[in-house]
Coordinates of C-alpha atoms (C1' of nucleotides) in Angstrom, one line a residue:
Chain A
X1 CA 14.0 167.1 -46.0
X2 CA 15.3 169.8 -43.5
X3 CA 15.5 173.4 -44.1
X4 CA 16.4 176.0 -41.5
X5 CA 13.9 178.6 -41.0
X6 CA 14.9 181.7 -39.9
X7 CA 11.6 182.4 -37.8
X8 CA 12.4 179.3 -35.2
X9 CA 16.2 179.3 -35.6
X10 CA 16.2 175.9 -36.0
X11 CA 15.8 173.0 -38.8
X12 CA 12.6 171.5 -39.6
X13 CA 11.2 169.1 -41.2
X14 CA 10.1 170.5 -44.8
X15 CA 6.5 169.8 -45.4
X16 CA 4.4 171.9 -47.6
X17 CA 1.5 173.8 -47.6
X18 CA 0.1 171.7 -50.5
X19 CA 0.8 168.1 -51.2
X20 CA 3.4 167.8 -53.5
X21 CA 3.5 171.3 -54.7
X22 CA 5.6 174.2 -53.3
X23 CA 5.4 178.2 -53.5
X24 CA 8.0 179.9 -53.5
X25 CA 8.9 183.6 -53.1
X26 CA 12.2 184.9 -53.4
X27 CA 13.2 189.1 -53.5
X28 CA 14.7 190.1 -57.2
X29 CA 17.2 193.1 -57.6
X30 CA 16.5 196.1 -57.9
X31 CA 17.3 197.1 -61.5
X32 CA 19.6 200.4 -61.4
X33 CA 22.2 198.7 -63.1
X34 CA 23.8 195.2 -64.0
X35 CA 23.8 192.6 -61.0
X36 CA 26.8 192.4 -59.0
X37 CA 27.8 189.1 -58.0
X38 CA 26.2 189.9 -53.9
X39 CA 22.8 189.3 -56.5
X40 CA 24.3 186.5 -57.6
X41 CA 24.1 184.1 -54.9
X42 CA 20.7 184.2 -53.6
X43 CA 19.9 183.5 -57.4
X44 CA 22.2 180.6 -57.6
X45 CA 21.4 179.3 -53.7
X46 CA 18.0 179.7 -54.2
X47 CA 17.5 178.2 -57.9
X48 CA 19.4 175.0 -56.9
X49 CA 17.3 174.8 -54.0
X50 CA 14.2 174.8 -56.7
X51 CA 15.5 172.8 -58.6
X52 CA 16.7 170.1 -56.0
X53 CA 12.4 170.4 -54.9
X54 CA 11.7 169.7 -58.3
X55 CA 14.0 166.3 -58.3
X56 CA 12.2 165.1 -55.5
X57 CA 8.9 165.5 -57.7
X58 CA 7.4 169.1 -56.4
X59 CA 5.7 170.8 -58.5
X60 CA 7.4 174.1 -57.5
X61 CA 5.7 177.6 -58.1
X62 CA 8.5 180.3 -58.2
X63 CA 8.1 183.8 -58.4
X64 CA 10.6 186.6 -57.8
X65 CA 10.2 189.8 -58.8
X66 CA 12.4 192.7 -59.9
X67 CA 12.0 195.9 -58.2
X68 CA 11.4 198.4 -60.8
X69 CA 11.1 201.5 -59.3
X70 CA 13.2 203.0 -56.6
X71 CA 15.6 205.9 -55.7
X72 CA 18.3 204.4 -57.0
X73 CA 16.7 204.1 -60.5
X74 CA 15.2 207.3 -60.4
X75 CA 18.8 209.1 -59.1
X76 CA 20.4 207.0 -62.5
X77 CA 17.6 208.2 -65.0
X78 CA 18.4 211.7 -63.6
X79 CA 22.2 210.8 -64.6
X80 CA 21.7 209.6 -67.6
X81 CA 18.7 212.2 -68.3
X82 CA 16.2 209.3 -69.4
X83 CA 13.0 207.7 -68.2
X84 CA 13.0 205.8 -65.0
X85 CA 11.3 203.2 -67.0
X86 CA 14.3 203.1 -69.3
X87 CA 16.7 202.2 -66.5
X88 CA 14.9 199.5 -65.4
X89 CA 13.7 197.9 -68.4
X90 CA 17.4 198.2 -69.6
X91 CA 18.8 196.5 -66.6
X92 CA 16.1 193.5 -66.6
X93 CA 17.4 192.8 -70.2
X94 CA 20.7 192.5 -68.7
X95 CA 20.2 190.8 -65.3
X96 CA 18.0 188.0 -67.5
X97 CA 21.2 187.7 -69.8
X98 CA 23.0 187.3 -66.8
X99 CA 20.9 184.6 -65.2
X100 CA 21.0 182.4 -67.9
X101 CA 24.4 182.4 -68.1
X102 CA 24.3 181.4 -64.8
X103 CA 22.3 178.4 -66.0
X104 CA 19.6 180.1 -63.1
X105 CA 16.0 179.1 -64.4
X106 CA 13.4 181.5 -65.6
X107 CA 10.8 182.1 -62.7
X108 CA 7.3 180.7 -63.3
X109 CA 6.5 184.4 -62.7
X110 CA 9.3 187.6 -62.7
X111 CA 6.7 190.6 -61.9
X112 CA 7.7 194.1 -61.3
X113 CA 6.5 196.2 -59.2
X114 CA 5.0 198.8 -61.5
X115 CA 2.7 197.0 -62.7
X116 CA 1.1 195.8 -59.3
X117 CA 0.3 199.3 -58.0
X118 CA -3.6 198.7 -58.0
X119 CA -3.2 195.5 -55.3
X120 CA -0.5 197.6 -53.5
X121 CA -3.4 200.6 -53.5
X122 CA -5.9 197.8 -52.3
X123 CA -3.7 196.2 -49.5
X124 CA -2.4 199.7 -47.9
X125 CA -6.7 200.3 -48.2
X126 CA -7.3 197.0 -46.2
X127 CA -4.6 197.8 -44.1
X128 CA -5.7 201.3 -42.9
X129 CA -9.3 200.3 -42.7
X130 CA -7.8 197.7 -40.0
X131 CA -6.4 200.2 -38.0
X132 CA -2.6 199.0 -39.7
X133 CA -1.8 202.3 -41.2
X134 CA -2.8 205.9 -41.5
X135 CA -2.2 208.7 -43.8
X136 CA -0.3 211.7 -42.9
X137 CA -0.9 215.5 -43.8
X138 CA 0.8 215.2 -47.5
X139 CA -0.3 211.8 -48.3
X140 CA 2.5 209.4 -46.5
X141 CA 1.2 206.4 -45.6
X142 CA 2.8 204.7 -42.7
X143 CA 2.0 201.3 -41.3
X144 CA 1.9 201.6 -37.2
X145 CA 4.4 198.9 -36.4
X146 CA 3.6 198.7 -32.4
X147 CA 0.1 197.6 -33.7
X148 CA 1.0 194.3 -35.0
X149 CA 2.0 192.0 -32.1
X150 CA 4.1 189.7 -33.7
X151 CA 6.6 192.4 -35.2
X152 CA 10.2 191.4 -34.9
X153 CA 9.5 187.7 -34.4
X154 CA 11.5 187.4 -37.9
X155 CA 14.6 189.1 -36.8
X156 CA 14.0 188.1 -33.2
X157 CA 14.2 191.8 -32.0
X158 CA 12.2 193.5 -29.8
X159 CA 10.9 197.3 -30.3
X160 CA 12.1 198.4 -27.1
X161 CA 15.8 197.3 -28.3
X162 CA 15.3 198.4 -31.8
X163 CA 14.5 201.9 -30.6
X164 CA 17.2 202.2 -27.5
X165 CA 19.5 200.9 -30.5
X166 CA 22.5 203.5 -30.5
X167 CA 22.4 204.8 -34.3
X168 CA 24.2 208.2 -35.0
X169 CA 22.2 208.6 -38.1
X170 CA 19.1 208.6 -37.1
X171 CA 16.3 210.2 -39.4
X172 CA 12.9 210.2 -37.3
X173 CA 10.2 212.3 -39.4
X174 CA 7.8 214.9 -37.5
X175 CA 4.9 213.4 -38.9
X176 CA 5.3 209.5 -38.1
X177 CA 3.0 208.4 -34.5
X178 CA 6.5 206.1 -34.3
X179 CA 9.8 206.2 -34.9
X180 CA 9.5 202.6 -36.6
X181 CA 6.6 203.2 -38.7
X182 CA 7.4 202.5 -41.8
X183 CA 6.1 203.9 -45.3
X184 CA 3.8 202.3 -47.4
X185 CA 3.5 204.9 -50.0
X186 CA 5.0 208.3 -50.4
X187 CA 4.4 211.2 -52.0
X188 CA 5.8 212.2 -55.5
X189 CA 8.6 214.5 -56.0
X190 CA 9.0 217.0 -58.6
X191 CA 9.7 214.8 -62.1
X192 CA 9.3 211.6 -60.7
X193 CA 7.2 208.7 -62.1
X194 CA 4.2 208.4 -59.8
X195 CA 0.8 207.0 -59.7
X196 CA -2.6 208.2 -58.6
X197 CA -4.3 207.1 -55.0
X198 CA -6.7 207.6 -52.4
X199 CA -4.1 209.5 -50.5
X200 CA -1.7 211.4 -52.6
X201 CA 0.6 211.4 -56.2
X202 CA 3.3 208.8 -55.3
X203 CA 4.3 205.9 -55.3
X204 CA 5.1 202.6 -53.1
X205 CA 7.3 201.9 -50.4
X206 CA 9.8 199.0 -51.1
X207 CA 8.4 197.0 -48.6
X208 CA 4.5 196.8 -49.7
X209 CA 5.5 195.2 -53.3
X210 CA 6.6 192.3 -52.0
X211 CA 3.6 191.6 -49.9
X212 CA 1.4 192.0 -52.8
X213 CA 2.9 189.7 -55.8
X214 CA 3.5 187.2 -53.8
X215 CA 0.0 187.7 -52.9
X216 CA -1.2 187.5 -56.3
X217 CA 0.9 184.7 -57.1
X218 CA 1.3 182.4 -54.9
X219 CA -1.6 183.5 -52.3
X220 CA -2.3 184.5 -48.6
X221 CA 0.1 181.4 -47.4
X222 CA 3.1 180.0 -49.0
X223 CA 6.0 178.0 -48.0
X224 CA 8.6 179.5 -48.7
X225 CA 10.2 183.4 -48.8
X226 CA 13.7 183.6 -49.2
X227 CA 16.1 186.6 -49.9
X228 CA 19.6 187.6 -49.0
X229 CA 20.1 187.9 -44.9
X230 CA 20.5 191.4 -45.1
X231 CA 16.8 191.7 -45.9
X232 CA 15.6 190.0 -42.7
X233 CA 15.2 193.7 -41.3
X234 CA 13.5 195.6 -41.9
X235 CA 12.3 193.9 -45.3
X236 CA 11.1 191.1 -44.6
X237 CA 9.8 191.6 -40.7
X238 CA 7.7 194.7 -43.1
X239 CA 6.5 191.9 -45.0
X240 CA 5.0 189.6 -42.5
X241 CA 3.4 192.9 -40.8
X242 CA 1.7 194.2 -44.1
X243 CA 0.7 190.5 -45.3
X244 CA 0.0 188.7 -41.9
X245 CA -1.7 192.2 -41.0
X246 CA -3.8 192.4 -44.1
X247 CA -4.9 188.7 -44.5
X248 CA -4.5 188.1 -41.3
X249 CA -2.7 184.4 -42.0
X250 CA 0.8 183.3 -41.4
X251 CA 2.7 184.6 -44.7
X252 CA 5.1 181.8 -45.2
X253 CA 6.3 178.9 -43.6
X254 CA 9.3 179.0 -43.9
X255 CA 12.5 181.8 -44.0
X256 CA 15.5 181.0 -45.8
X257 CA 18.1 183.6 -45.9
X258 CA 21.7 183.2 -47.8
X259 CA 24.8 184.6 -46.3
X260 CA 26.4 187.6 -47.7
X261 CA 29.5 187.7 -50.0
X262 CA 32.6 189.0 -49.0
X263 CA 35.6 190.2 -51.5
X264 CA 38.7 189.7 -50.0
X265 CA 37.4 189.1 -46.5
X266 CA 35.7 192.8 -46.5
X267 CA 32.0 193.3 -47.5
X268 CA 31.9 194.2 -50.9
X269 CA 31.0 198.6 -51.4
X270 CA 31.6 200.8 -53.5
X271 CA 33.5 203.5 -51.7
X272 CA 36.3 200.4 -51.0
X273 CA 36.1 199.6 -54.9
X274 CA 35.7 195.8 -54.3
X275 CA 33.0 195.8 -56.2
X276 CA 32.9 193.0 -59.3
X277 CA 29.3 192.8 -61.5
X278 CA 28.5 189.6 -63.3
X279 CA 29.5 190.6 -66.4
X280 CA 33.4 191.3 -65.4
X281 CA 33.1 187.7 -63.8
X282 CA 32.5 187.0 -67.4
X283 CA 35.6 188.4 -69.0
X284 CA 37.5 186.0 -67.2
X285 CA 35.5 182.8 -66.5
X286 CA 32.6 180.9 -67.9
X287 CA 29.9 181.7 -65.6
X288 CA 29.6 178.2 -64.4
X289 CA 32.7 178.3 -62.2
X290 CA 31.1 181.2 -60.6
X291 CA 27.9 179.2 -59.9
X292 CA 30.4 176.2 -58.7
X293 CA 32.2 178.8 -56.4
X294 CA 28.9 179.3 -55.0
X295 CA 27.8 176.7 -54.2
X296 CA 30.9 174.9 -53.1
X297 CA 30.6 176.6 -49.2
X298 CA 27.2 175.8 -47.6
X299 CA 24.4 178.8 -48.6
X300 CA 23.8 180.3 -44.7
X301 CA 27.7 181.1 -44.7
X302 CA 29.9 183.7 -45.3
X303 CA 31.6 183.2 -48.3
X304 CA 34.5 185.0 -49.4
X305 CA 35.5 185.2 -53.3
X306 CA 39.1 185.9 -54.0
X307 CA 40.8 185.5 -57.8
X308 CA 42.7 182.6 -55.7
X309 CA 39.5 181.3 -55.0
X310 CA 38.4 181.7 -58.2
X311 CA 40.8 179.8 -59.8
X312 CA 40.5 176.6 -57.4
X313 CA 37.1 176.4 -58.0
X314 CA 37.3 176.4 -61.9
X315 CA 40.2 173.6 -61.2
X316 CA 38.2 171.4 -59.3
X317 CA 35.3 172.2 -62.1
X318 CA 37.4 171.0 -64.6
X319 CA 38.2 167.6 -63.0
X320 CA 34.2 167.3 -62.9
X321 CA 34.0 168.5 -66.5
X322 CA 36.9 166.3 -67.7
X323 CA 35.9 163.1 -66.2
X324 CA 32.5 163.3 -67.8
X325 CA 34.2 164.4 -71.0
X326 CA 36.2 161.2 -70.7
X327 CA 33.4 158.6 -70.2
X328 CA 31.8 160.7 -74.0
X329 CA 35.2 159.9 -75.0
X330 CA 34.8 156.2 -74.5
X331 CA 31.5 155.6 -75.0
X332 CA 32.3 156.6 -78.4
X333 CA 35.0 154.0 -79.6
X334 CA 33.6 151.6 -77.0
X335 CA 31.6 148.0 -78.4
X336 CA 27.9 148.3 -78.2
X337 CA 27.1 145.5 -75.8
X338 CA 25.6 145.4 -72.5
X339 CA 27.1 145.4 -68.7
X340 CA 29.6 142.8 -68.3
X341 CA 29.0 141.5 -64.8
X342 CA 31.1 142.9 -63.1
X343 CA 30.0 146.4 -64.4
X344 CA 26.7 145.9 -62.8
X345 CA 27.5 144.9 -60.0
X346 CA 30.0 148.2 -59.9
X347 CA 27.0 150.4 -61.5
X348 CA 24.6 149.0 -58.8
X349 CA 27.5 150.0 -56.0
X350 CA 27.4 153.5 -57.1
X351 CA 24.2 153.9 -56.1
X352 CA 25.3 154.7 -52.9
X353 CA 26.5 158.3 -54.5
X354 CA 23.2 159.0 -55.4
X355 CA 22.1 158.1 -51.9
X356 CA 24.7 160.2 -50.4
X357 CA 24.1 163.5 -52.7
X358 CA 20.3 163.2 -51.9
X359 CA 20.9 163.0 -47.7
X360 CA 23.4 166.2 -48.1
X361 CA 20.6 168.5 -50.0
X362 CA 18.0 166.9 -47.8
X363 CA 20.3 168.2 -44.7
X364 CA 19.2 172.3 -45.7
X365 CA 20.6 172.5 -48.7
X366 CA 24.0 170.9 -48.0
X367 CA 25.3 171.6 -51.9
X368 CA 29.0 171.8 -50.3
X369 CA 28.7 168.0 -48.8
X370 CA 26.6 167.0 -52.3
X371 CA 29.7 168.4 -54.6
X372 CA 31.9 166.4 -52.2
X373 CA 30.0 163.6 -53.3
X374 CA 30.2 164.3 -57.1
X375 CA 34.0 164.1 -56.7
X376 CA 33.7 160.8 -55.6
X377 CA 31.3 159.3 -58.0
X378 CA 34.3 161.2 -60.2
X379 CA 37.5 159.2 -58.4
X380 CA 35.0 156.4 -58.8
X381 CA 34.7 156.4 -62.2
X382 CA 38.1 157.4 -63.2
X383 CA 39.1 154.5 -62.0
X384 CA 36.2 152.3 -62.8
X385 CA 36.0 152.6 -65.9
X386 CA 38.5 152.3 -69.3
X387 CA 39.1 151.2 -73.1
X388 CA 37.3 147.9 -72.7
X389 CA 34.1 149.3 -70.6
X390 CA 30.8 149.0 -72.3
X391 CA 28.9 151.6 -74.0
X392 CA 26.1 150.8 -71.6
X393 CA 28.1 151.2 -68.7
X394 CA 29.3 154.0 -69.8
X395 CA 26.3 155.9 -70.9
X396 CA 24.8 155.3 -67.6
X397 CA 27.2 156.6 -65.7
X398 CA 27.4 159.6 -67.5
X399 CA 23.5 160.4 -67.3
X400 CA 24.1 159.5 -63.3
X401 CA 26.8 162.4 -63.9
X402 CA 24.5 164.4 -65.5
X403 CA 21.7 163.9 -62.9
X404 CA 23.6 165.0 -60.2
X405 CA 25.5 167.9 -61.6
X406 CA 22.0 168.9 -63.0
X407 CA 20.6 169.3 -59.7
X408 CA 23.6 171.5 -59.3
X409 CA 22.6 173.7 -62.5
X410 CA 26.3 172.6 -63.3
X411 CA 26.3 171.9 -67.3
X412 CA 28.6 169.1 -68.5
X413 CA 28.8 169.7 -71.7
X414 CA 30.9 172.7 -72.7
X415 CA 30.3 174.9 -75.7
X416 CA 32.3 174.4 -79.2
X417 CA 33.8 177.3 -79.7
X418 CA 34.9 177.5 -83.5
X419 CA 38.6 178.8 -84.4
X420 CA 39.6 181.1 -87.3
X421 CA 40.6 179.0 -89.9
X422 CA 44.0 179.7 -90.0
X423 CA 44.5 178.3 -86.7
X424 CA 42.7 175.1 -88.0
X425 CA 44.8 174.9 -90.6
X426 CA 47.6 175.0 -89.0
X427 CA 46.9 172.2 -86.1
X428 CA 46.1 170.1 -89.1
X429 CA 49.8 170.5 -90.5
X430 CA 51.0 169.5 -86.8
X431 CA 49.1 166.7 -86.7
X432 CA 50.7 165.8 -89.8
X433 CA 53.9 166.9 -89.1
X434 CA 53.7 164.8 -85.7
X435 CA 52.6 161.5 -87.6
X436 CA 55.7 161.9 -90.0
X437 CA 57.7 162.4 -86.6
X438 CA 59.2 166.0 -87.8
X439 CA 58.7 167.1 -84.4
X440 CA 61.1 170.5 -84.9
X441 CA 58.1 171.5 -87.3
X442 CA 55.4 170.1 -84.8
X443 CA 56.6 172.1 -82.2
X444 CA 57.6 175.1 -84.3
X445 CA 53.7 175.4 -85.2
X446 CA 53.1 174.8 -81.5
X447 CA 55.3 177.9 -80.6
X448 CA 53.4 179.9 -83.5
X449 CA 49.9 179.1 -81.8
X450 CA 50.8 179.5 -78.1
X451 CA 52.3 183.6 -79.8
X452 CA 48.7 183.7 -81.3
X453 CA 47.2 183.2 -77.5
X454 CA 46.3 179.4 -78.1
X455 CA 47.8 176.5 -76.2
X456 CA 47.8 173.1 -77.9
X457 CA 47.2 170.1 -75.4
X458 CA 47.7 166.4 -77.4
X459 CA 45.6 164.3 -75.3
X460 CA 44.3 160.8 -76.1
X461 CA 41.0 162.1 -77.0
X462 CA 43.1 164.4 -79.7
X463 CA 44.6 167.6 -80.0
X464 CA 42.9 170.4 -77.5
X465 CA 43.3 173.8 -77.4
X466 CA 42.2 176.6 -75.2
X467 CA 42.9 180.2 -75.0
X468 CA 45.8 181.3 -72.8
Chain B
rG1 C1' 24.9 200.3 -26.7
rG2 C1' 21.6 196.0 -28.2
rC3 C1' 21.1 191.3 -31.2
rG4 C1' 23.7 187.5 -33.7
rC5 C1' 27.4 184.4 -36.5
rA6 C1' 32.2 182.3 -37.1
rG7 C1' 37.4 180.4 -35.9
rU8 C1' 38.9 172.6 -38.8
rA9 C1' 45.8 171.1 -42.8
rG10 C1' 49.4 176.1 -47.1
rC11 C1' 44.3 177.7 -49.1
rC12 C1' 38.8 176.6 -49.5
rA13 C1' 35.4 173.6 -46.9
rA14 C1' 31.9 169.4 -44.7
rG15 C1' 31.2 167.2 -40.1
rC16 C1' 27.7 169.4 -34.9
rG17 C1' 28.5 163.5 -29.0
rG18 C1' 31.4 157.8 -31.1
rU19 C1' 37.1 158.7 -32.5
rA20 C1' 38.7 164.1 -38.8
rA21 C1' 34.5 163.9 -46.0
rG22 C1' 35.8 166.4 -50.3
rG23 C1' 38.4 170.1 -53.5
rC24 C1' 42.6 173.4 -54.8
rA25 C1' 47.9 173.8 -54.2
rA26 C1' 52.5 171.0 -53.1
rU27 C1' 54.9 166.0 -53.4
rG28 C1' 55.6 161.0 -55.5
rG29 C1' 54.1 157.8 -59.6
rU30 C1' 51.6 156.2 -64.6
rC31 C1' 50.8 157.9 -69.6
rU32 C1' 53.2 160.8 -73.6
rG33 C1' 58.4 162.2 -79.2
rC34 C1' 58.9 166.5 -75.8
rA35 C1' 55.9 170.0 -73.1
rA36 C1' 51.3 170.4 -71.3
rC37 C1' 46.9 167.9 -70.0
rA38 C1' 44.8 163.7 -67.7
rC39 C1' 44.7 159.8 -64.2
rC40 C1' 46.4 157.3 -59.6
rA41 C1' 48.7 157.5 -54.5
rG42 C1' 50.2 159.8 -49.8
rU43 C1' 49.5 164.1 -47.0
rA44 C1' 45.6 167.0 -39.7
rC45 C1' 47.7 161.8 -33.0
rG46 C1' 44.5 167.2 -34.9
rC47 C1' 39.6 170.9 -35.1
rA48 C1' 41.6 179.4 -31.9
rC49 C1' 42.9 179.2 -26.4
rC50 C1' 41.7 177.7 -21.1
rG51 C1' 38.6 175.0 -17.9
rG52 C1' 34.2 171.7 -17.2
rU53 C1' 30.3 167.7 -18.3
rU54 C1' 30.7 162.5 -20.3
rC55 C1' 32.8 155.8 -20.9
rA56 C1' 33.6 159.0 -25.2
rA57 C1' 33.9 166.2 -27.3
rA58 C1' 36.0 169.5 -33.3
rU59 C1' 31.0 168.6 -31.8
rC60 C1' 27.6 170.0 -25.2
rC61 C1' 28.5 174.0 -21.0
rG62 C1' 31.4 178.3 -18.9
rG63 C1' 35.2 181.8 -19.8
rU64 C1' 39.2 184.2 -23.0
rC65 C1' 41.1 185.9 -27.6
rU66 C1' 40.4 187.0 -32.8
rG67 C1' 37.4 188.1 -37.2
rC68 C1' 32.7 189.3 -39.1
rG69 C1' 27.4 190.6 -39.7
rC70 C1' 22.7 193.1 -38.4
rC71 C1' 20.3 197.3 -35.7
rU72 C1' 20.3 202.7 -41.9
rC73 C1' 19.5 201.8 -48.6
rC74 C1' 21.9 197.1 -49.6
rA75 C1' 21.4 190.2 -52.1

RNA sequence: GGCGCAGUAGCCAAGCGGUAAGGCAAUGGUCUGCAACACCAGUACGCACCGGUUCAAAUCCGGUCUGCGCCUCCA
């Protein structure tokens, strides 16, 4: 298996830490409000890259956190004149609601940053006791960047660029030794949530939290740290200075970074009001077509979401969805015998799918290349398989199906939705009406319904009906 | 100013030295009381442009144009 690493710039061979078993860290939202759908793809990107470790039989250890307190919090508890606490504990309700309707698996561990002060306290301790970081006059603690060699090996800068970088708005405090120095805790304002330590009445810098649960969770080394590109600096190149300067071990193996959304071919803000959370997403689609979206355009790309785009990918779901919900179909009126010959030696060809899907996620994550291959185990089964196939066939080509799209986190089976009974009743009286050949009433009822927002399909499996 | 990414059919998108995957849309067909759905079949002498390397280039090198990102909170 190959991943690219962002440290080398090139793709290696995956091999972890640990035989067998895999740690992995990725960077949670900060919880201000509900998740946009920028959130959304690291989540998606990065749980089907779990999830594709665990088909290959790691045992994978996966912790993201959510960051729990921050400016932003603290500026929408002002707003809504509540506890910063209440904010965030609201919006991790949400974001959790939102991730399983993304069909994004629970972390082995979500911690939050407020309640890992006391190994934050310890690591800014080991850290200024090795020279890493001093305190300031009111109690800012700053980590001295030019003292850890490797800084900027992440982002491949260098310190001399970073600081003859042209920025207009550029805030340099009195007090830091360096203009780069970042903080590592800071000192409370008035009516802000803040902890007691060695140095003054604050709280963390954003950076330091990260350091320390994956720390505590996973321990000094891990394989793998992953997060959106836009946290590649200063994030994470903070990260491997606190950790690697703290333990004084290589933090993690390997960097994975996703590529950042764009709406409409502009990055998505607020001031441009391109700005969609998960939830509206959810008005319109089932969340899976998002996640389908997502992972139809490899993860390191841009990837630009459009309505228009939208709607193709929920089309090309539904040829997915309706193939598999063809082979149910069959299976059910189909004879309970085993493989004919012939359907073996088909079954046994379509091994080759498998074998494809597994080379595409084994080339970084290739999820664009392994959907391409779904669609062809799809054309291959549509026209594989019909009223005389056996069950057995059938059933096994639907788990192979399933497999596949499970490494996806793409569900098959869709929800029953249940209809008022009204409605029931009156596609019963089409039905009838249809078998009596009164068609003028047949479609009379089908006008009714389509008035009422419900379209009426009759397909072979039976009458189907979706929302307009 | 520095660092970096990308330009493949109407749209989306793989491929990254061996002669253009896949999807959406459009088109033609099969099925159906009709409609819709579904399924099947075609669809790029070509990979932004100009040079170069090579037996061979969408893929490598140089240049040009265009779009975008990071350097500041941001997934």
């Amino acid at each position: 298996m190959k991943v690219y690493n962002t440290l080398s710039k090139k793709k290696e061979t995956f091999t972890p830490l640990e035989e067998g078993k895999v740690k992995m860290y990725v960077c949670g939202p900060t919880v201000y409000n509900l998740i946009h759908i920028g959130n959304a793809r690291p989540m998606i990107v990065f749980d089907t890259v779990r999830r594709y470790m665990e088909y290959k039989g790691y045992e994978v250890n996966f912790v993201s956190n959510f960051t729990d307190v921050d400016d932003k919090i603290i500026k929408k508890a002002v707003e809504e004149g509540v506890s910063a606490q209440e904010i965030s504990k609201r919006y991790i309700e949400e974001c959790k609601k939102d991730m399983e309707n993304m069909n994004v698996k629970t972390a082995t561990v979500h911690p939050l940053a407020t309640e890992e002060i006391d190994g934050m306290l310890e690591m800014i301790s080991t850290l200024i006791e090795k020279g890493y970081a001093y305190s300031t006059a009111d109690g800012t603690v700053y980590f001295r960047t030019r003292k850890f060699k490797d800084y900027g090996k992440l982002s491949h800068k260098n310190l001399d660029e970073l600081q003859a970088g042209h920025r207009d708005i550029k805030v340099t405090r009195e007090d830091k030794e360096d203009a780069l120095d970042f903080v590592l805790w800071k000192p409370k304002k008035e009516g802000e949530p803040y902890w007691e330590s060695p140095w003054c009445q604050g709280r963390p810098g954003w950076h330091i939290e990260c350091s320390v649960m994956s720390k505590k969770y996973l321990g000094e080394e891990i394989d793998i740290h992953a997060g959106g590109e836009d946290l590649i600096f200063p994030h994470h190149e903070n990260e491997i200075a606190q950790s690697e300067a703290c333990n004084g071990k290589i933090f993690a193996k390997y960097w994975l970074h996703n590529g950042f959304l764009n709406i409409d071919n502009k990055k998505m803000s607020k001031s441009l009001g391109n700005f969609f959370t998960v939830r509206e997403i959810q008005e319109k689609y089932d969340l899976q077509v998002l996640r389908f979206f997502m992972l139809s355009a490899h993860y390191r790309s841009p990837l630009n979401f459009s309505a228009d785009l939208m709607e193709a990918a929920k089309n090309g779901l539904d040829r997915i969805r309706n193939s598999a919900k063809n082979l149910n179909y069959l299976s059910q009126n189909a004879k309970v015998v085993q493989m004919a010959e012939q359907e073996a030696e088909f079954w046994k060809e379509s091994d080759v799918f498998v074998t494809k899907f597994e080379s595409s996620m084994d080339d970084d994550f290739n999820t664009a290349d392994a959907i391409s291959v779904v669609f062809e185990l799809v054309k291959y089964i549509n026209t594989k398989v019909n009223e005389a196939s056996s069950k057995e066939f059938l059933d096994k080509l639907y788990q192979r199906m399933c497999l596949l799209c499970d490494i996806l986190g793409i569900i098959l089976e869709e929800k029953e939705e249940i209809l008022e009974e009204e409605i029931e009743t009156l596609i019963t009286e089409r039905q009838a009406a249809r078998k009596e050949k009164n068609f003028a009433r047949a479609d009379e009822i089908r006008d009714i319904l389509l008035k009422k927002g419900i379209i009426l399909e009759d397909t072979r499996e039976g009458v189907k009906w979706k929302k307009a």
